[in-house]
Amino acid sequence: MSSVHSILRLGVDVGGTNTDAVLLNLSEGSRRGQVLASAKHLTTPDVTLGIQNAIESVLAQAESKSNIQALCIGTTHFVNALVERDPRRLDRVAVIRLCGPFTHGTPPFVGFPRELRELLEGPHFLLSGGLQIDGSEIASVVVAQVESACDEIDRQGICAVVVSSVFAPIDFEIQQEETVAAIVRKRIPGLDVVCSKDVAAIGLLERENASILNAALLRYAKKTVIGFEKAAQALELKCSVFITSNDGTLLSCAQAARLPIRTFSSGPTNSMRGAAFLAALESGISKQSALVVDIGGTTTDIGMLLPSGFPRQAAAHHEFCGVLMNFSMPHVTSIGLGGGSVVREDPVTNKVTVGPHSVGHRITSESLVFGGSTLTATDVVVAAGRASNIGDESLVSGIGQSIIEGAQSAIKKMLQNYLDAMKTSSQDIPVYLVGGGSILAPDVLAGISRVHRFPHFDVANAVGAAIAQISGIIDSFEDTSTRTIVQVRADVEARAIAQAIASGADPHRVAIVESEVIPIAYTSGRCRFYVKAAGDWSGIASPSWSEVDDPLHEVSTGETASRPQMVASAAASAVVAPVMRTASDILEYEPRIKGREWLLSEIDLEWIADGCYVLGCGGGGSPLHTFLELRELVRSGETVRVIDFSSVLPNALVGWGGGMGSPEVSSERLLGNESIAKPEALCGIEIGGANGMINMILGSTKYANIPCIDGDFMGRAYPTWHQTTANVYDASGTGAKMLPSVISSGDGNIMIMTKARRDIDVDASLRAACVEMGTHVGQASCPLKADYVDNAMIKNTVSLSWRIGRAIALARRQSSLSRIGSILVDAVGGSNSARMLFVGKITDVRRRLYKGHTIGEVVITALTVDDDVDDDPDHPIEHFAGTLTIPFKNENLYAEHTADDATTTVRMVATVPDLIAVLDAQNGSALGTPQYKYGLRVLVLGITAAPQWTGSERGIALGGPSAFGFAHIPYEPLGKYAQPRSVIEEYARK
């Protein structure tokens, strides 16, 4: 094919050290994929200048510019503005949330780090509106409320607004966000307005957080993309200019100006997409799953490439700049290994370590091979004879063989461990090496079928930018009550394809690259569908790339445009929490005890939340949103009190209850005014998960102003309401101590159940009603007399959760996560009552949804000695062998060990009601059953259950193995129960 008819693409990718550019031939035929020119330039402080330099170098090698179809740029402009907290490039943001009576306790910005919140927070308004999970309205939009909010926004001089609505991503018909956005634009012409449904998916706070960061960047984004277009014009390029996105697809300049947040992780994505493209050019390599390893000067990024050629996406929630978000990003693990990584040998143990410290871009002056004085990973590779074209080999001839072998072994071990963690099964898969530092990687790695190095591997990221495609994404809840899931999925996939074509994809080359159906707990007849279609750009500009109110021509693009004067936030902290920077800070911290009442601080709440999730034993739901609401209360000066049971009057009535329903709903329609009782004290129904803290909200001085008792009625989490110790001590079997029981939807619907034939009917009946009331309700049973509570309640479990959270925080600060198991055992009462059951990596997970509960099992395989990266010789850790299998029904049910010996001995090591908690061995955090995935390093903690469960046949019948259908498994205590020590008792002033 002649060059006259060639279709060429310019790809540019901006990295921390270098900006790479390539000119790629994308014509059909034998020349497709040919790299016609490439260049690598240092990334400049003015990123646009570095891009222009790289493009100029490539164009100087090209025969003609006329056939260049598009310029595709992967940039760090927008992510850098947030990382650097640059006020010149960020604006304050107002938020209009449509939520009706819900979510008021967790206002916008509630989860932001303090310094970022102070920089970005504008006024926020919680107005009438929002949807239920079935698409019906919580409440209608009230125009007068919106107009009043606009007047205040205008008065404060805010130039960016986010409109977020409960369940906005499923709002296709009513379109509340769009309605409010139109009102705002009409009331305040020229204002930047972001609808949250355009930014991210289900999960109100996370979607709203992403929308806020996006809105804060809009003014700077417009300036930046106009700069790109001007640079293209200055270089006499007459092609379209695109920005690459997080998922490997293209954004027009107008789209990038509206959604700069979609570019945050385009760099790693470009590397993976480029590697996939280069692999496809090699004969004998078919489309397959592969791991891409991008080794740079300081770090190594590892990602999983799917057979579609797109990267596997990260978990639903992830953090950026300390802010929890849920928009699409590739799943990438970064480790401190690069060409500039510093190599050290311990003078006592002679152990050789590589990284994480690095000389970075100073490698050409500081590493030995370039005449410097620092031993780096590059020096080792050159000394080993594996890179003869780098520096002066004679300068590294004095490196000892033991150091060379030790460093190479350390590099191999690091890569093998992290590669295995990124895999989704035990099957060997290939690795594609890219990046200038890929010379560090060995040619053979355990668990890897083959290590590939392709031509142009050093500019794979720019190749990935050049080949980026156009996509269409549908993420919605769909009715499956009258049609099969297969039929509904086909319709959703057709909508995704149509959306991609409308955005500019070639109709003949578009395909489905992701399609997932996600059941909704406790809900029948509805499923969540996530579908993504993608295809090559057709070469024709799409009408969707520009709008009538084109954002690129609305406002001044000056970077130093005036920022409105900062005003004090309504949520400004009245109470400043102590900062826990060191282990000493944690050890010296004392809770505030006043008159036998524990007044919870922000630190206490954080530790209790971490402990509650551990005690959830895989279930109970994350306490995050409950913690955020409580932290906001404490920061604003409200008080949350906890008391020992000894402080409860003998004739007092104790209220108990919590939340019931679907986690999918509670992540979107956050807590409302769902509590309806005011006894003299409150007790949690379960300490495990979110219900462990939910009563503290009602008990705070903002609401009922009554204390919460240090205890609960499960000592853990269980999946059903009748599995409580309050019911264990009720011999009637009819749920007499649970009834009457009431549930409230939070928006006016209340139902009372007064009588049941069997105790198990209480939970079944209320859950059925819960679905009709929005699939999440507040629930309260009849208050119990103090003398009954004295026997039935498991005491000091709030204290226990606090001690667990404190132990995790201490292990993190002391860098002793390798000993987190023993630290936690000590925190929960010692080796007589708890023990570390297993340490290993997850090698298999199977799960399904049955009658609203997640059922399945996880298999954990022991680590080999070589896998133990963090083993501390001063504190040797216990090693395990074989596998541990843990079935779960929302919560973990039992742990069965299979020995790795000739007889394959199987032994039961723990069962319910004893607690079985699975923790992430890398950071000590508890894992819920939905978070179990292949490759995670985990430890399994067992804790002996309280005698309220184990002291009677009824307790074992309700909470033991037989309650879950395992009648053949007898309950054998893990150890001897140790009642947790009361925090009040320990820290009260004598």
mmCIF file with all atom_site columns, N, CA and C in Angstrom, residues 97 103 106 110 131 133 162-170 177 195-212 316-318 323-328 475-477 518 528 624-625 628 662-670:
data_model
loop_
_atom_site.group_PDB
_atom_site.id
_atom_site.type_symbol
_atom_site.label_atom_id
_atom_site.label_alt_id
_atom_site.label_comp_id
_atom_site.label_asym_id
_atom_site.label_entity_id
_atom_site.label_seq_id
_atom_site.pdbx_PDB_ins_code
_atom_site.Cartn_x
_atom_site.Cartn_y
_atom_site.Cartn_z
_atom_site.occupancy
_atom_site.B_iso_or_equiv
_atom_site.pdbx_formal_charge
_atom_site.auth_seq_id
_atom_site.auth_comp_id
_atom_site.auth_asym_id
_atom_site.auth_atom_id
_atom_site.pdbx_PDB_model_num
ATOM 1   N N  . ARG A 1 97  ? -26.986 18.014 46.243 1.00 0.00 ? 97  ARG A N  1
ATOM 2   C CA . ARG A 1 97  ? -27.304 16.588 46.340 1.00 0.00 ? 97  ARG A CA 1
ATOM 3   C C  . ARG A 1 97  ? -28.808 16.417 46.450 1.00 0.00 ? 97  ARG A C  1
ATOM 4   N N  . THR A 1 103 ? -29.134 10.406 53.669 1.00 0.00 ? 103 THR A N  1
ATOM 5   C CA . THR A 1 103 ? -27.724 10.806 53.479 1.00 0.00 ? 103 THR A CA 1
ATOM 6   C C  . THR A 1 103 ? -27.313 12.060 54.231 1.00 0.00 ? 103 THR A C  1
ATOM 7   N N  . THR A 1 106 ? -23.958 12.195 56.164 1.00 0.00 ? 106 THR A N  1
ATOM 8   C CA . THR A 1 106 ? -22.686 12.075 55.431 1.00 0.00 ? 106 THR A CA 1
ATOM 9   C C  . THR A 1 106 ? -22.701 13.080 54.282 1.00 0.00 ? 106 THR A C  1
ATOM 10  N N  . VAL A 1 110 ? -17.258 14.614 53.014 1.00 0.00 ? 110 VAL A N  1
ATOM 11  C CA . VAL A 1 110 ? -17.082 14.008 54.328 1.00 0.00 ? 110 VAL A CA 1
ATOM 12  C C  . VAL A 1 110 ? -15.865 13.083 54.379 1.00 0.00 ? 110 VAL A C  1
ATOM 13  N N  . LEU A 1 131 ? -33.746 8.721  43.889 1.00 0.00 ? 131 LEU A N  1
ATOM 14  C CA . LEU A 1 131 ? -34.522 7.563  43.450 1.00 0.00 ? 131 LEU A CA 1
ATOM 15  C C  . LEU A 1 131 ? -34.309 6.388  44.393 1.00 0.00 ? 131 LEU A C  1
ATOM 16  N N  . ILE A 1 133 ? -34.090 2.036  44.540 1.00 0.00 ? 133 ILE A N  1
ATOM 17  C CA . ILE A 1 133 ? -33.392 1.077  43.695 1.00 0.00 ? 133 ILE A CA 1
ATOM 18  C C  . ILE A 1 133 ? -34.262 0.586  42.540 1.00 0.00 ? 133 ILE A C  1
ATOM 19  N N  . VAL A 1 162 ? -21.369 20.519 41.328 1.00 0.00 ? 162 VAL A N  1
ATOM 20  C CA . VAL A 1 162 ? -21.703 19.111 41.099 1.00 0.00 ? 162 VAL A CA 1
ATOM 21  C C  . VAL A 1 162 ? -23.154 18.892 41.486 1.00 0.00 ? 162 VAL A C  1
ATOM 22  N N  . VAL A 1 163 ? -23.892 18.212 40.618 1.00 0.00 ? 163 VAL A N  1
ATOM 23  C CA . VAL A 1 163 ? -25.250 17.776 40.929 1.00 0.00 ? 163 VAL A CA 1
ATOM 24  C C  . VAL A 1 163 ? -25.210 16.260 41.077 1.00 0.00 ? 163 VAL A C  1
ATOM 25  N N  . SER A 1 164 ? -25.537 15.772 42.265 1.00 0.00 ? 164 SER A N  1
ATOM 26  C CA . SER A 1 164 ? -25.529 14.325 42.504 1.00 0.00 ? 164 SER A CA 1
ATOM 27  C C  . SER A 1 164 ? -26.872 13.910 43.084 1.00 0.00 ? 164 SER A C  1
ATOM 28  N N  . SER A 1 165 ? -27.380 12.799 42.594 1.00 0.00 ? 165 SER A N  1
ATOM 29  C CA . SER A 1 165 ? -28.677 12.302 43.035 1.00 0.00 ? 165 SER A CA 1
ATOM 30  C C  . SER A 1 165 ? -28.547 10.845 43.441 1.00 0.00 ? 165 SER A C  1
ATOM 31  N N  . VAL A 1 166 ? -29.293 10.449 44.453 1.00 0.00 ? 166 VAL A N  1
ATOM 32  C CA . VAL A 1 166 ? -29.322 9.054  44.875 1.00 0.00 ? 166 VAL A CA 1
ATOM 33  C C  . VAL A 1 166 ? -29.822 8.190  43.720 1.00 0.00 ? 166 VAL A C  1
ATOM 34  N N  . PHE A 1 167 ? -29.035 7.174  43.375 1.00 0.00 ? 167 PHE A N  1
ATOM 35  C CA . PHE A 1 167 ? -29.320 6.251  42.283 1.00 0.00 ? 167 PHE A CA 1
ATOM 36  C C  . PHE A 1 167 ? -29.437 6.952  40.929 1.00 0.00 ? 167 PHE A C  1
ATOM 37  N N  . ALA A 1 168 ? -28.657 8.012  40.738 1.00 0.00 ? 168 ALA A N  1
ATOM 38  C CA . ALA A 1 168 ? -28.659 8.702  39.445 1.00 0.00 ? 168 ALA A CA 1
ATOM 39  C C  . ALA A 1 168 ? -28.272 7.792  38.273 1.00 0.00 ? 168 ALA A C  1
ATOM 40  N N  . PRO A 1 169 ? -27.325 6.839  38.442 1.00 0.00 ? 169 PRO A N  1
ATOM 41  C CA . PRO A 1 169 ? -26.933 6.029  37.282 1.00 0.00 ? 169 PRO A CA 1
ATOM 42  C C  . PRO A 1 169 ? -28.053 5.187  36.689 1.00 0.00 ? 169 PRO A C  1
ATOM 43  N N  . ILE A 1 170 ? -29.159 4.975  37.427 1.00 0.00 ? 170 ILE A N  1
ATOM 44  C CA . ILE A 1 170 ? -30.270 4.209  36.856 1.00 0.00 ? 170 ILE A CA 1
ATOM 45  C C  . ILE A 1 170 ? -31.432 5.119  36.468 1.00 0.00 ? 170 ILE A C  1
ATOM 46  N N  . GLU A 1 177 ? -30.971 14.694 37.740 1.00 0.00 ? 177 GLU A N  1
ATOM 47  C CA . GLU A 1 177 ? -29.730 15.462 37.671 1.00 0.00 ? 177 GLU A CA 1
ATOM 48  C C  . GLU A 1 177 ? -29.740 16.412 36.484 1.00 0.00 ? 177 GLU A C  1
ATOM 49  N N  . CYS A 1 195 ? -22.795 16.589 36.224 1.00 0.00 ? 195 CYS A N  1
ATOM 50  C CA . CYS A 1 195 ? -23.754 15.607 36.717 1.00 0.00 ? 195 CYS A CA 1
ATOM 51  C C  . CYS A 1 195 ? -22.989 14.347 37.109 1.00 0.00 ? 195 CYS A C  1
ATOM 52  N N  . SER A 1 196 ? -23.241 13.840 38.309 1.00 0.00 ? 196 SER A N  1
ATOM 53  C CA . SER A 1 196 ? -22.436 12.727 38.820 1.00 0.00 ? 196 SER A CA 1
ATOM 54  C C  . SER A 1 196 ? -22.581 11.479 37.960 1.00 0.00 ? 196 SER A C  1
ATOM 55  N N  . LYS A 1 197 ? -23.737 11.267 37.346 1.00 0.00 ? 197 LYS A N  1
ATOM 56  C CA . LYS A 1 197 ? -23.956 10.057 36.538 1.00 0.00 ? 197 LYS A CA 1
ATOM 57  C C  . LYS A 1 197 ? -23.059 10.043 35.311 1.00 0.00 ? 197 LYS A C  1
ATOM 58  N N  . ASP A 1 198 ? -22.548 11.197 34.895 1.00 0.00 ? 198 ASP A N  1
ATOM 59  C CA . ASP A 1 198 ? -21.631 11.268 33.755 1.00 0.00 ? 198 ASP A CA 1
ATOM 60  C C  . ASP A 1 198 ? -20.206 10.888 34.139 1.00 0.00 ? 198 ASP A C  1
ATOM 61  N N  . VAL A 1 199 ? -19.934 10.795 35.439 1.00 0.00 ? 199 VAL A N  1
ATOM 62  C CA . VAL A 1 199 ? -18.560 10.598 35.908 1.00 0.00 ? 199 VAL A CA 1
ATOM 63  C C  . VAL A 1 199 ? -18.309 9.179  36.383 1.00 0.00 ? 199 VAL A C  1
ATOM 64  N N  . ALA A 1 200 ? -19.214 8.618  37.176 1.00 0.00 ? 200 ALA A N  1
ATOM 65  C CA . ALA A 1 200 ? -18.948 7.313  37.779 1.00 0.00 ? 200 ALA A CA 1
ATOM 66  C C  . ALA A 1 200 ? -20.257 6.566  37.987 1.00 0.00 ? 200 ALA A C  1
ATOM 67  N N  . ALA A 1 201 ? -20.150 5.389  38.641 1.00 0.00 ? 201 ALA A N  1
ATOM 68  C CA . ALA A 1 201 ? -21.278 4.463  38.712 1.00 0.00 ? 201 ALA A CA 1
ATOM 69  C C  . ALA A 1 201 ? -21.872 4.411  40.118 1.00 0.00 ? 201 ALA A C  1
ATOM 70  N N  . ILE A 1 202 ? -22.519 3.289  40.442 1.00 0.00 ? 202 ILE A N  1
ATOM 71  C CA . ILE A 1 202 ? -23.243 3.129  41.702 1.00 0.00 ? 202 ILE A CA 1
ATOM 72  C C  . ILE A 1 202 ? -22.302 3.274  42.896 1.00 0.00 ? 202 ILE A C  1
ATOM 73  N N  . GLY A 1 203 ? -22.770 3.960  43.929 1.00 0.00 ? 203 GLY A N  1
ATOM 74  C CA . GLY A 1 203 ? -21.988 4.272  45.126 1.00 0.00 ? 203 GLY A CA 1
ATOM 75  C C  . GLY A 1 203 ? -21.973 5.771  45.296 1.00 0.00 ? 203 GLY A C  1
ATOM 76  N N  . LEU A 1 204 ? -22.933 6.310  46.047 1.00 0.00 ? 204 LEU A N  1
ATOM 77  C CA . LEU A 1 204 ? -23.173 7.756  46.069 1.00 0.00 ? 204 LEU A CA 1
ATOM 78  C C  . LEU A 1 204 ? -21.951 8.566  46.447 1.00 0.00 ? 204 LEU A C  1
ATOM 79  N N  . LEU A 1 205 ? -21.356 8.279  47.613 1.00 0.00 ? 205 LEU A N  1
ATOM 80  C CA . LEU A 1 205 ? -20.229 9.097  48.072 1.00 0.00 ? 205 LEU A CA 1
ATOM 81  C C  . LEU A 1 205 ? -19.050 8.995  47.117 1.00 0.00 ? 205 LEU A C  1
ATOM 82  N N  . GLU A 1 206 ? -18.752 7.778  46.664 1.00 0.00 ? 206 GLU A N  1
ATOM 83  C CA . GLU A 1 206 ? -17.605 7.585  45.786 1.00 0.00 ? 206 GLU A CA 1
ATOM 84  C C  . GLU A 1 206 ? -17.814 8.288  44.443 1.00 0.00 ? 206 GLU A C  1
ATOM 85  N N  . ARG A 1 207 ? -19.042 8.199  43.908 1.00 0.00 ? 207 ARG A N  1
ATOM 86  C CA . ARG A 1 207 ? -19.351 8.877  42.646 1.00 0.00 ? 207 ARG A CA 1
ATOM 87  C C  . ARG A 1 207 ? -19.305 10.390 42.816 1.00 0.00 ? 207 ARG A C  1
ATOM 88  N N  . GLU A 1 208 ? -19.846 10.856 43.923 1.00 0.00 ? 208 GLU A N  1
ATOM 89  C CA . GLU A 1 208 ? -19.853 12.292 44.205 1.00 0.00 ? 208 GLU A CA 1
ATOM 90  C C  . GLU A 1 208 ? -18.432 12.811 44.402 1.00 0.00 ? 208 GLU A C  1
ATOM 91  N N  . ASN A 1 209 ? -17.599 12.033 45.102 1.00 0.00 ? 209 ASN A N  1
ATOM 92  C CA . ASN A 1 209 ? -16.200 12.427 45.298 1.00 0.00 ? 209 ASN A CA 1
ATOM 93  C C  . ASN A 1 209 ? -15.487 12.598 43.966 1.00 0.00 ? 209 ASN A C  1
ATOM 94  N N  . ALA A 1 210 ? -15.668 11.620 43.065 1.00 0.00 ? 210 ALA A N  1
ATOM 95  C CA . ALA A 1 210 ? -15.037 11.703 41.750 1.00 0.00 ? 210 ALA A CA 1
ATOM 96  C C  . ALA A 1 210 ? -15.545 12.914 40.990 1.00 0.00 ? 210 ALA A C  1
ATOM 97  N N  . SER A 1 211 ? -16.829 13.201 41.110 1.00 0.00 ? 211 SER A N  1
ATOM 98  C CA . SER A 1 211 ? -17.421 14.353 40.412 1.00 0.00 ? 211 SER A CA 1
ATOM 99  C C  . SER A 1 211 ? -16.857 15.664 40.951 1.00 0.00 ? 211 SER A C  1
ATOM 100 N N  . ILE A 1 212 ? -16.616 15.728 42.258 1.00 0.00 ? 212 ILE A N  1
ATOM 101 C CA . ILE A 1 212 ? -16.048 16.938 42.856 1.00 0.00 ? 212 ILE A CA 1
ATOM 102 C C  . ILE A 1 212 ? -14.641 17.187 42.324 1.00 0.00 ? 212 ILE A C  1
ATOM 103 N N  . ALA A 1 316 ? -14.262 -2.066 42.617 1.00 0.00 ? 316 ALA A N  1
ATOM 104 C CA . ALA A 1 316 ? -15.271 -1.015 42.495 1.00 0.00 ? 316 ALA A CA 1
ATOM 105 C C  . ALA A 1 316 ? -14.827 0.282  43.156 1.00 0.00 ? 316 ALA A C  1
ATOM 106 N N  . HIS A 1 317 ? -14.138 0.186  44.278 1.00 0.00 ? 317 HIS A N  1
ATOM 107 C CA . HIS A 1 317 ? -13.713 1.381  45.002 1.00 0.00 ? 317 HIS A CA 1
ATOM 108 C C  . HIS A 1 317 ? -12.193 1.433  45.075 1.00 0.00 ? 317 HIS A C  1
ATOM 109 N N  . HIS A 1 318 ? -11.633 2.624  44.929 1.00 0.00 ? 318 HIS A N  1
ATOM 110 C CA . HIS A 1 318 ? -10.196 2.790  45.067 1.00 0.00 ? 318 HIS A CA 1
ATOM 111 C C  . HIS A 1 318 ? -9.926  4.213  45.517 1.00 0.00 ? 318 HIS A C  1
ATOM 112 N N  . VAL A 1 323 ? -8.839  10.139 48.604 1.00 0.00 ? 323 VAL A N  1
ATOM 113 C CA . VAL A 1 323 ? -10.280 10.253 48.362 1.00 0.00 ? 323 VAL A CA 1
ATOM 114 C C  . VAL A 1 323 ? -10.781 8.948  47.755 1.00 0.00 ? 323 VAL A C  1
ATOM 115 N N  . LEU A 1 324 ? -11.826 8.379  48.350 1.00 0.00 ? 324 LEU A N  1
ATOM 116 C CA . LEU A 1 324 ? -12.393 7.125  47.849 1.00 0.00 ? 324 LEU A CA 1
ATOM 117 C C  . LEU A 1 324 ? -13.296 7.415  46.660 1.00 0.00 ? 324 LEU A C  1
ATOM 118 N N  . MET A 1 325 ? -13.062 6.699  45.549 1.00 0.00 ? 325 MET A N  1
ATOM 119 C CA . MET A 1 325 ? -13.833 6.922  44.330 1.00 0.00 ? 325 MET A CA 1
ATOM 120 C C  . MET A 1 325 ? -14.168 5.585  43.684 1.00 0.00 ? 325 MET A C  1
ATOM 121 N N  . ASN A 1 326 ? -14.998 5.637  42.629 1.00 0.00 ? 326 ASN A N  1
ATOM 122 C CA . ASN A 1 326 ? -15.419 4.384  41.987 1.00 0.00 ? 326 ASN A CA 1
ATOM 123 C C  . ASN A 1 326 ? -15.509 4.498  40.468 1.00 0.00 ? 326 ASN A C  1
ATOM 124 N N  . PHE A 1 327 ? -14.775 5.435  39.854 1.00 0.00 ? 327 PHE A N  1
ATOM 125 C CA . PHE A 1 327 ? -14.805 5.468  38.406 1.00 0.00 ? 327 PHE A CA 1
ATOM 126 C C  . PHE A 1 327 ? -13.804 4.457  37.846 1.00 0.00 ? 327 PHE A C  1
ATOM 127 N N  . SER A 1 328 ? -13.942 4.174  36.573 1.00 0.00 ? 328 SER A N  1
ATOM 128 C CA . SER A 1 328 ? -13.172 3.099  35.955 1.00 0.00 ? 328 SER A CA 1
ATOM 129 C C  . SER A 1 328 ? -11.687 3.423  35.896 1.00 0.00 ? 328 SER A C  1
ATOM 130 N N  . ASP A 1 475 ? -23.827 1.081  32.506 1.00 0.00 ? 475 ASP A N  1
ATOM 131 C CA . ASP A 1 475 ? -23.774 0.538  33.862 1.00 0.00 ? 475 ASP A CA 1
ATOM 132 C C  . ASP A 1 475 ? -25.113 0.860  34.502 1.00 0.00 ? 475 ASP A C  1
ATOM 133 N N  . SER A 1 476 ? -25.990 -0.129 34.605 1.00 0.00 ? 476 SER A N  1
ATOM 134 C CA . SER A 1 476 ? -27.337 0.176  35.074 1.00 0.00 ? 476 SER A CA 1
ATOM 135 C C  . SER A 1 476 ? -27.974 -1.030 35.750 1.00 0.00 ? 476 SER A C  1
ATOM 136 N N  . PHE A 1 477 ? -29.072 -0.757 36.470 1.00 0.00 ? 477 PHE A N  1
ATOM 137 C CA . PHE A 1 477 ? -29.906 -1.799 37.050 1.00 0.00 ? 477 PHE A CA 1
ATOM 138 C C  . PHE A 1 477 ? -31.057 -2.061 36.083 1.00 0.00 ? 477 PHE A C  1
ATOM 139 N N  . ILE A 1 518 ? -24.351 -8.579 37.758 1.00 0.00 ? 518 ILE A N  1
ATOM 140 C CA . ILE A 1 518 ? -24.079 -8.588 39.194 1.00 0.00 ? 518 ILE A CA 1
ATOM 141 C C  . ILE A 1 518 ? -25.404 -8.693 39.946 1.00 0.00 ? 518 ILE A C  1
ATOM 142 N N  . ARG A 1 528 ? -27.747 -5.833 38.259 1.00 0.00 ? 528 ARG A N  1
ATOM 143 C CA . ARG A 1 528 ? -26.902 -4.763 37.746 1.00 0.00 ? 528 ARG A CA 1
ATOM 144 C C  . ARG A 1 528 ? -26.111 -5.310 36.559 1.00 0.00 ? 528 ARG A C  1
ATOM 145 N N  . LEU A 1 624 ? -17.579 1.723  56.821 1.00 0.00 ? 624 LEU A N  1
ATOM 146 C CA . LEU A 1 624 ? -17.011 2.985  56.354 1.00 0.00 ? 624 LEU A CA 1
ATOM 147 C C  . LEU A 1 624 ? -17.994 4.142  56.418 1.00 0.00 ? 624 LEU A C  1
ATOM 148 N N  . HIS A 1 625 ? -19.189 3.992  55.812 1.00 0.00 ? 625 HIS A N  1
ATOM 149 C CA . HIS A 1 625 ? -20.116 5.118  55.763 1.00 0.00 ? 625 HIS A CA 1
ATOM 150 C C  . HIS A 1 625 ? -20.617 5.497  57.152 1.00 0.00 ? 625 HIS A C  1
ATOM 151 N N  . LEU A 1 628 ? -17.827 7.461  58.766 1.00 0.00 ? 628 LEU A N  1
ATOM 152 C CA . LEU A 1 628 ? -17.725 8.822  58.242 1.00 0.00 ? 628 LEU A CA 1
ATOM 153 C C  . LEU A 1 628 ? -18.783 9.731  58.855 1.00 0.00 ? 628 LEU A C  1
ATOM 154 N N  . SER A 1 662 ? -30.034 -4.644 51.725 1.00 0.00 ? 662 SER A N  1
ATOM 155 C CA . SER A 1 662 ? -29.023 -4.865 50.704 1.00 0.00 ? 662 SER A CA 1
ATOM 156 C C  . SER A 1 662 ? -27.852 -3.901 50.838 1.00 0.00 ? 662 SER A C  1
ATOM 157 N N  . PRO A 1 663 ? -26.613 -4.421 50.809 1.00 0.00 ? 663 PRO A N  1
ATOM 158 C CA . PRO A 1 663 ? -25.444 -3.528 50.807 1.00 0.00 ? 663 PRO A CA 1
ATOM 159 C C  . PRO A 1 663 ? -25.417 -2.607 49.595 1.00 0.00 ? 663 PRO A C  1
ATOM 160 N N  . GLU A 1 664 ? -25.955 -3.069 48.446 1.00 0.00 ? 664 GLU A N  1
ATOM 161 C CA . GLU A 1 664 ? -25.974 -2.223 47.253 1.00 0.00 ? 664 GLU A CA 1
ATOM 162 C C  . GLU A 1 664 ? -26.796 -0.955 47.496 1.00 0.00 ? 664 GLU A C  1
ATOM 163 N N  . VAL A 1 665 ? -27.889 -1.083 48.260 1.00 0.00 ? 665 VAL A N  1
ATOM 164 C CA . VAL A 1 665 ? -28.723 0.085  48.559 1.00 0.00 ? 665 VAL A CA 1
ATOM 165 C C  . VAL A 1 665 ? -28.032 0.985  49.571 1.00 0.00 ? 665 VAL A C  1
ATOM 166 N N  . SER A 1 666 ? -27.439 0.389  50.606 1.00 0.00 ? 666 SER A N  1
ATOM 167 C CA . SER A 1 666 ? -26.821 1.211  51.648 1.00 0.00 ? 666 SER A CA 1
ATOM 168 C C  . SER A 1 666 ? -25.588 1.945  51.141 1.00 0.00 ? 666 SER A C  1
ATOM 169 N N  . SER A 1 667 ? -25.002 1.500  50.021 1.00 0.00 ? 667 SER A N  1
ATOM 170 C CA . SER A 1 667 ? -23.873 2.231  49.454 1.00 0.00 ? 667 SER A CA 1
ATOM 171 C C  . SER A 1 667 ? -24.323 3.426  48.628 1.00 0.00 ? 667 SER A C  1
ATOM 172 N N  . GLU A 1 668 ? -25.606 3.487  48.313 1.00 0.00 ? 668 GLU A N  1
ATOM 173 C CA . GLU A 1 668 ? -26.127 4.572  47.469 1.00 0.00 ? 668 GLU A CA 1
ATOM 174 C C  . GLU A 1 668 ? -27.109 5.449  48.243 1.00 0.00 ? 668 GLU A C  1
ATOM 175 N N  . ARG A 1 669 ? -28.129 4.819  48.829 1.00 0.00 ? 669 ARG A N  1
ATOM 176 C CA . ARG A 1 669 ? -29.099 5.558  49.642 1.00 0.00 ? 669 ARG A CA 1
ATOM 177 C C  . ARG A 1 669 ? -28.629 5.471  51.088 1.00 0.00 ? 669 ARG A C  1
ATOM 178 N N  . LEU A 1 670 ? -27.727 6.380  51.453 1.00 0.00 ? 670 LEU A N  1
ATOM 179 C CA . LEU A 1 670 ? -27.104 6.328  52.776 1.00 0.00 ? 670 LEU A CA 1
ATOM 180 C C  . LEU A 1 670 ? -28.144 6.585  53.859 1.00 0.00 ? 670 LEU A C  1
#
